[in-house]
Amino acid sequence: GQQLNQSPQSMFIQEGEDVSMNCTSSSIFNTWLWYKQDPGEGPVLLIALYKAGELTSNGRLTAQFGITRKDSFLNISASIPSDVGIYFCAGRGGAQKLVFGQGTRLTINP
Amino acid sequence: NAGVTQTPKFQVLKTGQSMTLQCAQDMNHEYMSWYRQDPGMGLRLIHYSVGAGITDQGEVPNGYNVSRSTTEDFPLRLLSAAPSQTSVYFCASSPEGRRASNQPQHFGDGTRLSIL
């Protein structure tokens, strides 16, 4: 079945720094999604990608659908305290069900 | 606000007890699903439904049952709770139905379940 590897597992940064995280899959995907989860809440969609090479922004967040269709990247510029949380990638290939990465826990020191 | 509503938010059970986790959505979404979230393992699909009357197994279905009698509701049943089922459970929905699409999912706020 499809598997996702998300890295890093955790990040500790200073406020104002840029953040990068990525996901790689064992097979080709045709959809990549990035979610953020705040404590005590469900994941909320940040960015959806549907085409290889696609680069999409949502405010300070930018995500890319890798050319190989086996990876995706999420960047956060000029981090602020409300960026704290767990970020999940999710992907789907063909008729397969959506699979999720293990998550990246972001902690920001003010 | 419109969205996915899960009840209860917290529950403690004893081993062997049964219970039903409720999920309702008011967006007329065809696709609904249940995930469990465990530390370091992300979200794993338990069961899903592509429309009323149709359900199927996900990655970790053992110990759980589902039914979909209406478009709005998708309850998850634990028949005989086990400590290994201690987890946070999330229900999600999307417009995706029988026709394949890549619509992202909308999640509820979760049910935190502890089995003693």
mmCIF file of C-alpha atoms in Angstrom:
data_model
loop_
_atom_site.group_PDB
_atom_site.id
_atom_site.type_symbol
_atom_site.label_atom_id
_atom_site.label_comp_id
_atom_site.label_asym_id
_atom_site.label_seq_id
_atom_site.Cartn_x
_atom_site.Cartn_y
_atom_site.Cartn_z
ATOM 1 C CA GLY A 1 0.000 0.000 0.000
ATOM 2 C CA GLN A 2 0.910 3.646 -0.137
ATOM 3 C CA GLN A 3 3.227 4.952 2.565
ATOM 4 C CA LEU A 4 4.270 8.459 3.474
ATOM 5 C CA ASN A 5 7.379 9.584 5.281
ATOM 6 C CA GLN A 6 7.145 13.077 6.758
ATOM 7 C CA SER A 7 10.134 14.950 8.119
ATOM 8 C CA PRO A 8 11.227 16.350 10.388
ATOM 9 C CA GLN A 9 9.151 14.865 13.211
ATOM 10 C CA SER A 10 9.598 18.005 15.279
ATOM 11 C CA MET A 11 11.052 21.477 14.926
ATOM 12 C CA PHE A 12 12.043 24.067 17.512
ATOM 13 C CA ILE A 13 12.586 27.514 16.031
ATOM 14 C CA GLN A 14 12.720 31.169 16.960
ATOM 15 C CA GLU A 15 9.889 33.495 16.074
ATOM 16 C CA GLY A 16 10.553 35.101 12.704
ATOM 17 C CA GLU A 17 12.466 32.157 11.256
ATOM 18 C CA ASP A 18 11.416 30.327 8.102
ATOM 19 C CA VAL A 19 10.265 26.699 8.302
ATOM 20 C CA SER A 20 10.557 23.854 5.804
ATOM 21 C CA MET A 21 9.113 20.372 5.994
ATOM 22 C CA ASN A 22 8.532 17.653 3.440
ATOM 23 C CA CYS A 23 6.840 14.383 2.673
ATOM 24 C CA THR A 24 7.939 11.561 0.426
ATOM 25 C CA SER A 25 5.861 8.646 -0.782
ATOM 26 C CA SER A 26 6.650 5.127 -1.877
ATOM 27 C CA SER A 27 4.484 5.515 -4.971
ATOM 28 C CA ILE A 28 3.255 8.186 -7.355
ATOM 29 C CA PHE A 29 0.544 10.475 -6.000
ATOM 30 C CA ASN A 30 -1.931 12.651 -7.895
ATOM 31 C CA THR A 31 -3.005 14.722 -4.914
ATOM 32 C CA TRP A 32 -1.068 16.294 -2.070
ATOM 33 C CA LEU A 33 -2.757 18.040 0.842
ATOM 34 C CA TRP A 34 -1.289 19.900 3.790
ATOM 35 C CA TYR A 35 -3.195 20.205 7.081
ATOM 36 C CA LYS A 36 -2.529 21.930 10.393
ATOM 37 C CA GLN A 37 -3.812 20.620 13.706
ATOM 38 C CA ASP A 38 -4.096 22.812 16.779
ATOM 39 C CA PRO A 39 -4.279 21.190 20.246
ATOM 40 C CA GLY A 40 -7.701 19.698 20.950
ATOM 41 C CA GLU A 41 -8.974 20.247 17.434
ATOM 42 C CA GLY A 42 -9.218 18.376 14.172
ATOM 43 C CA PRO A 43 -6.897 18.966 11.205
ATOM 44 C CA VAL A 44 -7.681 21.982 9.045
ATOM 45 C CA LEU A 45 -6.764 22.118 5.368
ATOM 46 C CA LEU A 46 -4.039 24.630 4.489
ATOM 47 C CA ILE A 47 -3.151 23.923 0.868
ATOM 48 C CA ALA A 48 -4.264 21.435 -1.791
ATOM 49 C CA LEU A 49 -2.069 20.458 -4.766
ATOM 50 C CA TYR A 50 -3.296 18.534 -7.800
ATOM 51 C CA LYS A 51 -0.596 18.860 -10.460
ATOM 52 C CA ALA A 52 3.080 17.887 -10.600
ATOM 53 C CA GLY A 53 5.259 20.980 -10.273
ATOM 54 C CA GLU A 54 2.409 23.047 -8.869
ATOM 55 C CA LEU A 55 3.436 25.770 -6.431
ATOM 56 C CA THR A 56 0.633 27.226 -4.307
ATOM 57 C CA SER A 57 0.654 29.864 -1.590
ATOM 58 C CA ASN A 58 -1.700 30.645 1.266
ATOM 59 C CA GLY A 59 -0.442 33.778 2.998
ATOM 60 C CA ARG A 60 2.958 32.979 4.479
ATOM 61 C CA LEU A 61 2.609 29.321 3.561
ATOM 62 C CA THR A 62 3.855 27.886 0.284
ATOM 63 C CA ALA A 63 3.574 24.265 -0.811
ATOM 64 C CA GLN A 64 4.897 22.462 -3.854
ATOM 65 C CA PHE A 65 3.907 19.256 -5.619
ATOM 66 C CA GLY A 66 7.202 17.575 -6.537
ATOM 67 C CA ILE A 67 8.032 16.932 -10.180
ATOM 68 C CA THR A 68 8.565 13.220 -9.516
ATOM 69 C CA ARG A 69 5.022 13.103 -7.988
ATOM 70 C CA LYS A 70 6.536 11.293 -5.020
ATOM 71 C CA ASP A 71 7.142 14.261 -2.768
ATOM 72 C CA SER A 72 5.772 17.553 -1.523
ATOM 73 C CA PHE A 73 7.159 20.455 0.472
ATOM 74 C CA LEU A 74 5.653 23.028 2.817
ATOM 75 C CA ASN A 75 7.398 26.262 3.698
ATOM 76 C CA ILE A 76 6.330 28.827 6.290
ATOM 77 C CA SER A 77 7.983 32.220 6.093
ATOM 78 C CA ALA A 78 8.564 34.578 9.028
ATOM 79 C CA SER A 79 7.005 32.293 11.638
ATOM 80 C CA ILE A 80 4.716 33.729 14.316
ATOM 81 C CA PRO A 81 3.462 32.173 17.582
ATOM 82 C CA SER A 82 0.125 31.096 16.094
ATOM 83 C CA ASP A 83 1.990 28.839 13.647
ATOM 84 C CA VAL A 84 2.577 26.410 16.523
ATOM 85 C CA GLY A 85 0.886 23.063 15.980
ATOM 86 C CA ILE A 86 1.218 19.795 14.131
ATOM 87 C CA TYR A 87 1.428 19.861 10.348
ATOM 88 C CA PHE A 88 0.329 16.827 8.368
ATOM 89 C CA CYS A 89 0.825 15.986 4.751
ATOM 90 C CA ALA A 90 -1.668 13.691 3.056
ATOM 91 C CA GLY A 91 -1.685 12.193 -0.383
ATOM 92 C CA ARG A 92 -3.574 9.980 -2.715
ATOM 93 C CA GLY A 93 -2.555 8.016 -5.788
ATOM 94 C CA GLY A 94 -5.002 6.667 -8.326
ATOM 95 C CA ALA A 95 -8.071 5.140 -6.734
ATOM 96 C CA GLN A 96 -6.344 4.687 -3.391
ATOM 97 C CA LYS A 97 -7.615 6.236 -0.191
ATOM 98 C CA LEU A 98 -6.023 9.311 1.322
ATOM 99 C CA VAL A 99 -2.987 8.481 3.491
ATOM 100 C CA PHE A 100 -1.426 10.742 6.095
ATOM 101 C CA GLY A 101 2.128 11.385 7.148
ATOM 102 C CA GLN A 102 3.181 11.078 10.792
ATOM 103 C CA GLY A 103 3.123 14.838 11.315
ATOM 104 C CA THR A 104 5.671 17.570 12.062
ATOM 105 C CA ARG A 105 5.303 19.221 15.466
ATOM 106 C CA LEU A 106 6.319 22.884 15.292
ATOM 107 C CA THR A 107 7.340 24.749 18.433
ATOM 108 C CA ILE A 108 8.219 28.448 18.337
ATOM 109 C CA ASN A 109 10.260 30.276 20.950
ATOM 110 C CA PRO A 110 9.230 33.927 21.224
ATOM 111 C CA ASN B 1 -21.223 26.892 12.140
ATOM 112 C CA ALA B 2 -21.643 24.312 9.425
ATOM 113 C CA GLY B 3 -19.243 21.424 9.505
ATOM 114 C CA VAL B 4 -18.602 18.046 11.079
ATOM 115 C CA THR B 5 -19.890 17.500 14.630
ATOM 116 C CA GLN B 6 -18.592 14.694 16.823
ATOM 117 C CA THR B 7 -20.000 13.537 20.142
ATOM 118 C CA PRO B 8 -18.951 12.892 22.813
ATOM 119 C CA LYS B 9 -15.705 14.882 23.079
ATOM 120 C CA PHE B 10 -14.359 12.646 25.849
ATOM 121 C CA GLN B 11 -15.207 9.139 27.020
ATOM 122 C CA VAL B 12 -13.737 6.614 29.418
ATOM 123 C CA LEU B 13 -14.738 2.967 29.060
ATOM 124 C CA LYS B 14 -13.918 -0.269 30.778
ATOM 125 C CA THR B 15 -12.556 -3.191 28.793
ATOM 126 C CA GLY B 16 -15.406 -5.101 27.204
ATOM 127 C CA GLN B 17 -17.912 -2.275 27.183
ATOM 128 C CA SER B 18 -19.515 -1.132 23.955
ATOM 129 C CA MET B 19 -20.275 2.346 22.778
ATOM 130 C CA THR B 20 -21.076 4.424 19.708
ATOM 131 C CA LEU B 21 -19.195 7.507 18.610
ATOM 132 C CA GLN B 22 -21.496 9.888 16.787
ATOM 133 C CA CYS B 23 -20.629 11.928 13.689
ATOM 134 C CA ALA B 24 -22.908 14.288 11.782
ATOM 135 C CA GLN B 25 -22.271 16.699 8.920
ATOM 136 C CA ASP B 26 -24.588 19.334 7.477
ATOM 137 C CA MET B 27 -22.750 19.996 4.207
ATOM 138 C CA ASN B 28 -24.562 17.277 2.211
ATOM 139 C CA HIS B 29 -21.229 15.542 1.649
ATOM 140 C CA GLU B 30 -21.328 12.081 0.129
ATOM 141 C CA TYR B 31 -18.044 10.827 1.527
ATOM 142 C CA MET B 32 -17.527 10.285 5.257
ATOM 143 C CA SER B 33 -14.737 8.539 7.087
ATOM 144 C CA TRP B 34 -13.383 7.649 10.503
ATOM 145 C CA TYR B 35 -9.728 7.917 11.514
ATOM 146 C CA ARG B 36 -7.840 7.183 14.675
ATOM 147 C CA GLN B 37 -4.854 9.256 15.719
ATOM 148 C CA ASP B 38 -2.136 7.762 17.868
ATOM 149 C CA PRO B 39 1.143 9.428 18.906
ATOM 150 C CA GLY B 40 3.752 9.307 16.164
ATOM 151 C CA MET B 41 1.480 7.483 13.729
ATOM 152 C CA GLY B 42 -0.513 10.215 12.077
ATOM 153 C CA LEU B 43 -4.085 9.454 11.071
ATOM 154 C CA ARG B 44 -5.139 5.950 10.102
ATOM 155 C CA LEU B 45 -8.352 5.194 8.241
ATOM 156 C CA ILE B 46 -10.776 2.872 10.070
ATOM 157 C CA HIS B 47 -13.885 2.798 7.879
ATOM 158 C CA TYR B 48 -15.365 4.987 5.199
ATOM 159 C CA SER B 49 -18.558 5.507 3.234
ATOM 160 C CA VAL B 50 -19.041 6.861 -0.284
ATOM 161 C CA GLY B 51 -22.758 7.428 0.223
ATOM 162 C CA ALA B 52 -25.821 6.373 2.188
ATOM 163 C CA GLY B 53 -26.063 2.611 2.444
ATOM 164 C CA ILE B 54 -22.451 2.003 1.358
ATOM 165 C CA THR B 55 -19.537 1.398 3.717
ATOM 166 C CA ASP B 56 -16.107 -0.155 3.372
ATOM 167 C CA GLN B 57 -13.061 -0.975 5.472
ATOM 168 C CA GLY B 58 -10.009 1.179 5.769
ATOM 169 C CA GLU B 59 -6.536 0.403 7.055
ATOM 170 C CA VAL B 60 -7.438 -0.583 10.649
ATOM 171 C CA PRO B 61 -11.079 -1.808 10.738
ATOM 172 C CA ASN B 62 -10.854 -4.616 13.302
ATOM 173 C CA GLY B 63 -12.969 -4.058 16.405
ATOM 174 C CA TYR B 64 -15.111 -1.360 14.802
ATOM 175 C CA ASN B 65 -18.418 -1.336 12.937
ATOM 176 C CA VAL B 66 -20.089 1.423 10.953
ATOM 177 C CA SER B 67 -23.369 2.070 9.184
ATOM 178 C CA ARG B 68 -24.616 4.873 6.927
ATOM 179 C CA SER B 69 -28.404 5.053 6.943
ATOM 180 C CA THR B 70 -28.502 8.759 6.070
ATOM 181 C CA THR B 71 -26.223 11.169 4.226
ATOM 182 C CA GLU B 72 -25.742 13.226 7.398
ATOM 183 C CA ASP B 73 -24.756 10.594 9.968
ATOM 184 C CA PHE B 74 -21.933 8.072 10.181
ATOM 185 C CA PRO B 75 -21.678 6.454 13.643
ATOM 186 C CA LEU B 76 -18.705 4.321 14.699
ATOM 187 C CA ARG B 77 -19.379 1.412 17.047
ATOM 188 C CA LEU B 78 -16.935 -0.296 19.365
ATOM 189 C CA LEU B 79 -18.444 -3.701 20.060
ATOM 190 C CA SER B 80 -16.146 -4.771 22.918
ATOM 191 C CA ALA B 81 -13.661 -2.081 23.890
ATOM 192 C CA ALA B 82 -10.003 -3.015 24.326
ATOM 193 C CA PRO B 83 -7.122 -0.940 25.770
ATOM 194 C CA SER B 84 -5.527 -0.919 22.299
ATOM 195 C CA GLN B 85 -8.462 1.195 21.141
ATOM 196 C CA THR B 86 -7.462 4.060 23.405
ATOM 197 C CA SER B 87 -6.983 6.877 20.909
ATOM 198 C CA VAL B 88 -8.346 10.089 19.507
ATOM 199 C CA TYR B 89 -10.998 9.463 16.863
ATOM 200 C CA PHE B 90 -11.733 11.862 14.049
ATOM 201 C CA CYS B 91 -14.643 11.887 11.661
ATOM 202 C CA ALA B 92 -14.265 13.607 8.298
ATOM 203 C CA SER B 93 -16.376 14.343 5.257
ATOM 204 C CA SER B 94 -15.859 15.536 1.704
ATOM 205 C CA PRO B 95 -17.993 16.103 -1.379
ATOM 206 C CA GLU B 96 -16.339 13.076 -2.951
ATOM 207 C CA GLY B 97 -18.765 10.296 -3.705
ATOM 208 C CA ARG B 98 -18.952 7.436 -6.101
ATOM 209 C CA ARG B 99 -17.242 9.457 -8.795
ATOM 210 C CA ALA B 100 -13.557 9.636 -8.037
ATOM 211 C CA SER B 101 -12.339 13.090 -7.089
ATOM 212 C CA ASN B 102 -9.590 14.546 -4.973
ATOM 213 C CA GLN B 103 -11.591 16.770 -2.679
ATOM 214 C CA PRO B 104 -9.883 17.338 0.646
ATOM 215 C CA GLN B 105 -11.644 16.331 3.813
ATOM 216 C CA HIS B 106 -13.247 18.406 6.549
ATOM 217 C CA PHE B 107 -12.599 17.112 10.044
ATOM 218 C CA GLY B 108 -14.509 17.215 13.295
ATOM 219 C CA ASP B 109 -12.802 18.144 16.561
ATOM 220 C CA GLY B 110 -12.362 14.554 17.667
ATOM 221 C CA THR B 111 -13.446 12.179 20.434
ATOM 222 C CA ARG B 112 -10.837 11.327 23.043
ATOM 223 C CA LEU B 113 -11.439 7.753 24.145
ATOM 224 C CA SER B 114 -9.702 5.951 26.984
ATOM 225 C CA ILE B 115 -10.192 2.238 27.623
ATOM 226 C CA LEU B 116 -9.245 1.044 31.088
#
